[in-house]
mmCIF file of C-alpha atoms in Angstrom:
data_model
loop_
_atom_site.group_PDB
_atom_site.id
_atom_site.type_symbol
_atom_site.label_atom_id
_atom_site.label_comp_id
_atom_site.label_asym_id
_atom_site.label_seq_id
_atom_site.Cartn_x
_atom_site.Cartn_y
_atom_site.Cartn_z
ATOM 1 C CA MET Z 1 118.504 170.246 -41.857
ATOM 2 C CA SER Z 2 116.985 168.267 -44.715
ATOM 3 C CA PHE Z 3 119.973 169.086 -46.950
ATOM 4 C CA LEU Z 4 122.391 168.099 -44.150
ATOM 5 C CA PHE Z 5 120.607 164.759 -43.714
ATOM 6 C CA VAL Z 6 120.821 164.067 -47.441
ATOM 7 C CA LEU Z 7 124.530 165.000 -47.478
ATOM 8 C CA VAL Z 8 125.373 162.689 -44.571
ATOM 9 C CA VAL Z 9 123.532 159.730 -46.088
ATOM 10 C CA GLY Z 10 125.000 160.577 -49.503
ATOM 11 C CA LEU Z 11 128.554 160.543 -48.126
ATOM 12 C CA ALA Z 12 128.014 157.123 -46.561
ATOM 13 C CA ALA Z 13 126.309 155.834 -49.724
ATOM 14 C CA GLY Z 14 129.064 157.192 -51.959
ATOM 15 C CA THR Z 15 131.733 155.540 -49.843
ATOM 16 C CA ILE Z 16 130.009 152.147 -49.833
ATOM 17 C CA SER Z 17 129.222 152.260 -53.563
ATOM 18 C CA GLY Z 18 132.804 153.282 -54.266
ATOM 19 C CA ILE Z 19 133.927 150.071 -52.564
ATOM 20 C CA VAL Z 20 131.382 147.544 -53.863
ATOM 21 C CA GLY Z 21 130.584 149.180 -57.219
ATOM 22 C CA THR Z 22 126.932 149.964 -56.599
ATOM 23 C CA GLY Z 23 124.470 150.846 -53.857
ATOM 24 C CA SER Z 24 124.546 154.651 -53.720
ATOM 25 C CA SER Z 25 121.162 155.038 -55.415
ATOM 26 C CA ILE Z 26 119.678 152.177 -53.413
ATOM 27 C CA MET Z 27 120.730 153.760 -50.116
ATOM 28 C CA LEU Z 28 119.952 157.389 -50.944
ATOM 29 C CA MET Z 29 116.652 156.941 -52.774
ATOM 30 C CA PRO Z 30 114.452 156.252 -49.705
ATOM 31 C CA VAL Z 31 115.860 159.398 -48.066
ATOM 32 C CA LEU Z 32 115.099 161.478 -51.157
ATOM 33 C CA VAL Z 33 111.576 160.058 -51.366
ATOM 34 C CA TYR Z 34 111.003 160.906 -47.706
ATOM 35 C CA GLN Z 35 112.337 164.449 -48.129
ATOM 36 C CA TYR Z 36 110.971 165.395 -51.560
ATOM 37 C CA GLY Z 37 108.413 162.772 -52.663
ATOM 38 C CA PRO Z 38 108.844 160.157 -55.426
ATOM 39 C CA GLN Z 39 108.121 162.489 -58.336
ATOM 40 C CA GLN Z 40 111.086 164.746 -57.478
ATOM 41 C CA ALA Z 41 113.251 162.025 -55.941
ATOM 42 C CA VAL Z 42 113.726 160.044 -59.170
ATOM 43 C CA PRO Z 43 115.110 162.925 -61.301
ATOM 44 C CA ILE Z 44 117.145 164.179 -58.309
ATOM 45 C CA MET Z 45 118.711 160.740 -58.017
ATOM 46 C CA ALA Z 46 119.363 160.649 -61.761
ATOM 47 C CA VAL Z 47 121.444 163.846 -61.508
ATOM 48 C CA ALA Z 48 123.225 162.574 -58.392
ATOM 49 C CA ALA Z 49 123.949 159.238 -60.094
ATOM 50 C CA VAL Z 50 125.623 161.043 -63.000
ATOM 51 C CA MET Z 51 127.983 162.699 -60.522
ATOM 52 C CA ALA Z 52 128.568 159.479 -58.567
ATOM 53 C CA ASN Z 53 129.539 157.524 -61.679
ATOM 54 C CA LEU Z 54 131.714 160.371 -62.907
ATOM 55 C CA SER Z 55 133.647 160.343 -59.636
ATOM 56 C CA ARG Z 56 134.356 156.596 -59.922
ATOM 57 C CA ILE Z 57 135.589 157.113 -63.477
ATOM 58 C CA LEU Z 58 137.941 159.873 -62.317
ATOM 59 C CA ALA Z 59 139.192 157.742 -59.426
ATOM 60 C CA TRP Z 60 140.033 154.781 -61.721
ATOM 61 C CA TRP Z 61 140.434 156.519 -65.096
ATOM 62 C CA ARG Z 62 143.353 154.450 -66.400
ATOM 63 C CA GLU Z 63 141.538 151.156 -65.860
ATOM 64 C CA VAL Z 64 138.367 151.730 -67.913
ATOM 65 C CA ASP Z 65 137.700 149.012 -70.518
ATOM 66 C CA TRP Z 66 136.330 151.256 -73.254
ATOM 67 C CA ARG Z 67 135.312 148.373 -75.561
ATOM 68 C CA ALA Z 68 133.070 146.899 -72.888
ATOM 69 C CA CYS Z 69 131.744 150.365 -72.079
ATOM 70 C CA ALA Z 70 130.866 151.039 -75.734
ATOM 71 C CA ALA Z 71 129.142 147.667 -76.205
ATOM 72 C CA TYR Z 72 126.957 148.218 -73.139
ATOM 73 C CA SER Z 73 126.212 151.887 -73.777
ATOM 74 C CA VAL Z 74 125.272 151.738 -77.460
ATOM 75 C CA THR Z 75 122.031 149.937 -76.609
ATOM 76 C CA GLY Z 76 121.668 151.024 -72.994
ATOM 77 C CA ILE Z 77 121.525 154.789 -73.623
ATOM 78 C CA PRO Z 78 118.434 154.807 -75.880
ATOM 79 C CA ALA Z 79 116.797 152.121 -73.743
ATOM 80 C CA ALA Z 80 117.260 154.268 -70.610
ATOM 81 C CA ALA Z 81 115.543 157.210 -72.328
ATOM 82 C CA LEU Z 82 112.601 154.970 -73.231
ATOM 83 C CA GLY Z 83 112.392 153.665 -69.668
ATOM 84 C CA ALA Z 84 112.464 157.193 -68.220
ATOM 85 C CA ARG Z 85 109.623 158.198 -70.518
ATOM 86 C CA THR Z 86 107.659 155.189 -69.260
ATOM 87 C CA LEU Z 87 108.309 156.223 -65.662
ATOM 88 C CA LEU Z 88 106.853 159.697 -66.178
ATOM 89 C CA VAL Z 89 103.394 158.302 -66.941
ATOM 90 C CA LEU Z 90 103.290 156.098 -63.826
ATOM 91 C CA PRO Z 91 101.535 157.350 -60.642
ATOM 92 C CA PRO Z 92 103.847 158.136 -57.664
ATOM 93 C CA HIS Z 93 102.344 155.356 -55.547
ATOM 94 C CA ALA Z 94 103.124 152.807 -58.247
ATOM 95 C CA VAL Z 95 106.691 154.157 -58.528
ATOM 96 C CA ASP Z 96 107.334 153.563 -54.816
ATOM 97 C CA ILE Z 97 105.936 150.023 -54.931
ATOM 98 C CA SER Z 98 107.771 149.143 -58.156
ATOM 99 C CA ILE Z 99 111.137 150.332 -56.864
ATOM 100 C CA GLY Z 100 110.675 148.622 -53.503
ATOM 101 C CA LEU Z 101 109.677 145.275 -54.989
ATOM 102 C CA PHE Z 102 112.482 145.490 -57.554
ATOM 103 C CA LEU Z 103 115.165 146.038 -54.905
ATOM 104 C CA ILE Z 104 113.925 143.164 -52.724
ATOM 105 C CA ALA Z 105 113.603 140.840 -55.728
ATOM 106 C CA MET Z 106 117.208 141.542 -56.728
ATOM 107 C CA VAL Z 107 118.490 139.675 -53.655
ATOM 108 C CA PRO Z 108 117.476 136.172 -54.864
ATOM 109 C CA VAL Z 109 118.241 137.158 -58.476
ATOM 110 C CA ARG Z 110 121.792 138.131 -57.517
ATOM 111 C CA HIS Z 111 122.284 134.816 -55.703
ATOM 112 C CA TRP Z 112 120.973 132.928 -58.731
ATOM 113 C CA LEU Z 113 123.404 134.745 -61.009
ATOM 114 C CA ALA Z 114 126.281 134.084 -58.609
ATOM 115 C CA ARG Z 115 125.610 130.313 -58.691
ATOM 116 C CA HIS Z 116 125.956 130.174 -62.474
ATOM 117 C CA ASP Z 117 129.434 130.467 -63.948
ATOM 118 C CA LEU Z 118 128.382 132.610 -66.893
ATOM 119 C CA LYS Z 119 130.848 133.776 -69.539
ATOM 120 C CA VAL Z 120 129.955 137.172 -70.975
ATOM 121 C CA THR Z 121 131.112 138.556 -74.342
ATOM 122 C CA LEU Z 122 130.742 141.998 -75.909
ATOM 123 C CA TRP Z 123 127.514 140.834 -77.589
ATOM 124 C CA HIS Z 124 126.112 139.837 -74.223
ATOM 125 C CA LEU Z 125 127.042 143.261 -72.857
ATOM 126 C CA ALA Z 126 125.093 144.893 -75.699
ATOM 127 C CA ILE Z 127 122.013 142.771 -75.017
ATOM 128 C CA GLY Z 128 122.339 143.355 -71.286
ATOM 129 C CA GLY Z 129 122.708 147.084 -71.887
ATOM 130 C CA ALA Z 130 119.365 147.229 -73.701
ATOM 131 C CA VAL Z 131 117.485 145.313 -70.986
ATOM 132 C CA ILE Z 132 119.180 146.943 -68.003
ATOM 133 C CA GLY Z 133 119.041 150.374 -69.652
ATOM 134 C CA TYR Z 134 115.260 150.227 -69.954
ATOM 135 C CA ILE Z 135 114.877 149.054 -66.362
ATOM 136 C CA THR Z 136 117.288 151.790 -65.240
ATOM 137 C CA GLY Z 137 114.986 154.367 -66.791
ATOM 138 C CA ILE Z 138 112.117 153.145 -64.640
ATOM 139 C CA VAL Z 139 113.705 152.201 -61.313
ATOM 140 C CA VAL Z 140 116.341 153.998 -59.281
ATOM 141 C CA SER Z 141 119.219 151.556 -59.696
ATOM 142 C CA THR Z 142 120.060 148.357 -61.573
ATOM 143 C CA GLY Z 143 123.484 147.864 -60.015
ATOM 144 C CA PRO Z 144 122.541 144.375 -58.746
ATOM 145 C CA LEU Z 145 122.074 143.402 -62.409
ATOM 146 C CA SER Z 146 124.932 145.334 -64.043
ATOM 147 C CA VAL Z 147 127.488 144.340 -61.385
ATOM 148 C CA PRO Z 148 127.434 140.570 -62.146
ATOM 149 C CA LEU Z 149 127.291 141.302 -65.878
ATOM 150 C CA PHE Z 150 130.628 143.133 -65.811
ATOM 151 C CA LEU Z 151 132.140 140.705 -63.312
ATOM 152 C CA PHE Z 152 131.275 137.775 -65.591
ATOM 153 C CA TYR Z 153 132.949 139.667 -68.440
ATOM 154 C CA GLY Z 154 136.153 139.300 -66.427
ATOM 155 C CA LEU Z 155 136.637 142.737 -64.858
ATOM 156 C CA THR Z 156 137.783 143.058 -61.250
ATOM 157 C CA LYS Z 157 138.487 145.748 -58.664
ATOM 158 C CA GLY Z 158 139.510 149.086 -60.216
ATOM 159 C CA ALA Z 159 138.808 147.995 -63.800
ATOM 160 C CA PHE Z 160 135.359 146.766 -62.797
ATOM 161 C CA LEU Z 161 134.512 149.916 -60.823
ATOM 162 C CA ALA Z 162 135.678 152.234 -63.597
ATOM 163 C CA THR Z 163 134.068 150.372 -66.513
ATOM 164 C CA GLU Z 164 130.728 149.812 -64.785
ATOM 165 C CA ALA Z 165 130.663 153.499 -63.828
ATOM 166 C CA ALA Z 166 131.580 154.674 -67.342
ATOM 167 C CA SER Z 167 128.876 152.460 -68.830
ATOM 168 C CA SER Z 168 126.243 153.578 -66.324
ATOM 169 C CA LEU Z 169 127.143 157.246 -66.811
ATOM 170 C CA GLY Z 170 125.695 157.328 -70.317
ATOM 171 C CA LEU Z 171 122.476 155.697 -69.130
ATOM 172 C CA TYR Z 172 121.943 158.224 -66.340
ATOM 173 C CA VAL Z 173 122.758 161.168 -68.602
ATOM 174 C CA SER Z 174 120.169 159.858 -71.075
ATOM 175 C CA LYS Z 175 117.654 159.437 -68.250
ATOM 176 C CA SER Z 176 118.325 162.964 -66.937
ATOM 177 C CA LEU Z 177 117.963 164.545 -70.382
ATOM 178 C CA THR Z 178 114.651 162.749 -70.863
ATOM 179 C CA PHE Z 179 113.406 164.114 -67.535
ATOM 180 C CA GLN Z 180 114.528 167.599 -68.579
ATOM 181 C CA GLN Z 181 112.826 167.340 -71.958
ATOM 182 C CA PHE Z 182 109.491 166.428 -70.379
ATOM 183 C CA GLY Z 183 109.675 169.051 -67.623
ATOM 184 C CA ALA Z 184 110.496 166.762 -64.686
ATOM 185 C CA LEU Z 185 114.029 168.143 -64.245
ATOM 186 C CA THR Z 186 113.511 171.753 -63.175
ATOM 187 C CA ALA Z 187 116.257 174.092 -61.905
ATOM 188 C CA ASP Z 188 115.237 173.371 -58.313
ATOM 189 C CA VAL Z 189 115.343 169.609 -58.846
ATOM 190 C CA ALA Z 190 118.714 169.878 -60.617
ATOM 191 C CA LEU Z 191 120.149 171.885 -57.697
ATOM 192 C CA LYS Z 192 118.988 169.236 -55.211
ATOM 193 C CA GLY Z 193 120.559 166.583 -57.435
ATOM 194 C CA LEU Z 194 123.871 168.471 -57.506
ATOM 195 C CA ILE Z 195 123.859 168.761 -53.708
ATOM 196 C CA ALA Z 196 123.183 165.042 -53.265
ATOM 197 C CA GLY Z 197 125.674 164.170 -55.983
ATOM 198 C CA SER Z 198 128.466 166.183 -54.366
ATOM 199 C CA SER Z 199 128.332 163.975 -51.282
ATOM 200 C CA LEU Z 200 128.340 160.827 -53.435
ATOM 201 C CA MET Z 201 131.437 162.083 -55.265
ATOM 202 C CA ALA Z 202 133.273 162.747 -52.013
ATOM 203 C CA GLY Z 203 132.423 159.275 -50.770
ATOM 204 C CA ALA Z 204 133.764 157.647 -53.934
ATOM 205 C CA PHE Z 205 137.211 159.151 -53.410
ATOM 206 C CA ILE Z 206 137.206 158.172 -49.730
ATOM 207 C CA ALA Z 207 136.393 154.601 -50.778
ATOM 208 C CA ARG Z 208 139.342 154.227 -53.141
ATOM 209 C CA ARG Z 209 141.766 153.252 -50.372
ATOM 210 C CA PHE Z 210 139.455 150.475 -49.123
ATOM 211 C CA VAL Z 211 138.735 148.715 -52.428
ATOM 212 C CA LEU Z 212 141.605 146.248 -52.291
ATOM 213 C CA ARG Z 213 140.784 145.223 -48.708
ATOM 214 C CA LEU Z 214 137.155 144.167 -49.196
ATOM 215 C CA GLU Z 215 136.476 140.435 -49.034
ATOM 216 C CA PRO Z 216 133.943 139.025 -51.572
ATOM 217 C CA ASP Z 217 131.719 137.571 -48.824
ATOM 218 C CA VAL Z 218 131.513 140.962 -47.121
ATOM 219 C CA PHE Z 219 130.560 142.553 -50.439
ATOM 220 C CA ARG Z 220 127.677 140.118 -50.902
ATOM 221 C CA LEU Z 221 126.371 140.614 -47.375
ATOM 222 C CA VAL Z 222 126.542 144.415 -47.696
ATOM 223 C CA MET Z 223 124.649 144.374 -50.983
ATOM 224 C CA ASP Z 224 121.932 142.047 -49.683
ATOM 225 C CA GLY Z 225 121.442 144.190 -46.583
ATOM 226 C CA ILE Z 226 121.314 147.442 -48.558
ATOM 227 C CA MET Z 227 118.735 146.111 -51.017
ATOM 228 C CA LEU Z 228 116.464 144.599 -48.372
ATOM 229 C CA VAL Z 229 116.484 147.705 -46.160
ATOM 230 C CA ALA Z 230 116.062 150.153 -49.035
ATOM 231 C CA GLY Z 231 113.338 148.075 -50.688
ATOM 232 C CA GLY Z 232 111.475 147.768 -47.394
ATOM 233 C CA ALA Z 233 111.743 151.540 -46.862
ATOM 234 C CA MET Z 234 110.281 152.207 -50.315
ATOM 235 C CA LEU Z 235 107.320 149.894 -49.660
ATOM 236 C CA PHE Z 236 106.803 151.490 -46.243
ATOM 237 C CA ASN Z 237 106.673 154.944 -47.872
ATOM 238 C CA ALA Z 238 104.225 153.658 -50.486
ATOM 239 C CA PHE Z 239 101.766 152.193 -48.005
ATOM 240 C CA ILE Z 240 102.059 155.065 -45.529
ATOM 241 C CA GLY Z 241 101.270 157.523 -48.308
ATOM 242 C CA ALA Z 242 98.415 155.449 -49.693
#
């Protein structure tokens, strides 16, 4: 039953993230923490996130902006490995609290970014990749940060979804390999990640038909709601387990 619960939530999360460009990790992470604990949940989600981003790339393959992807990834990949290594030395209780506070804090940060008409170049993508990559290694998802970065670069709809996914893929692969190197990604954890990731992949392909219909205001409301609920769930888990 626990696997079925994860699959159902993963399918819904994959569909929503396939429409808005992020949110699968934010939605699924509290479920994984509840089922497996924070120490296993983070590497499980890293494996699942690799599969989720891969599915969005496959769904929008022809629209990937490979220059933007390269600029972001060249700094983001090593930074994600460093962040993952930092995560492994943190106590589980601190992981829950950090992730929860981060998700809730991203709501006002996203609104602040939206109010500023920023123009992003390839150099900005490289700098953003380093910062966001390190944070990605520590917390479950930095979509609320990477989404506006690629939007301000000028990408929209399929091109945005594909390029953001291609750029994030390298970060999550780096994070997963770091977990594996330090013994946090065992065969059992990898299997759970593949199961969760399969539902995210299915959701991404379901979402493809809805992408062009989503209004920007709906996107913003969905993202705010997801982050507040998921962040609150993480804090609840932290204090219940304290």
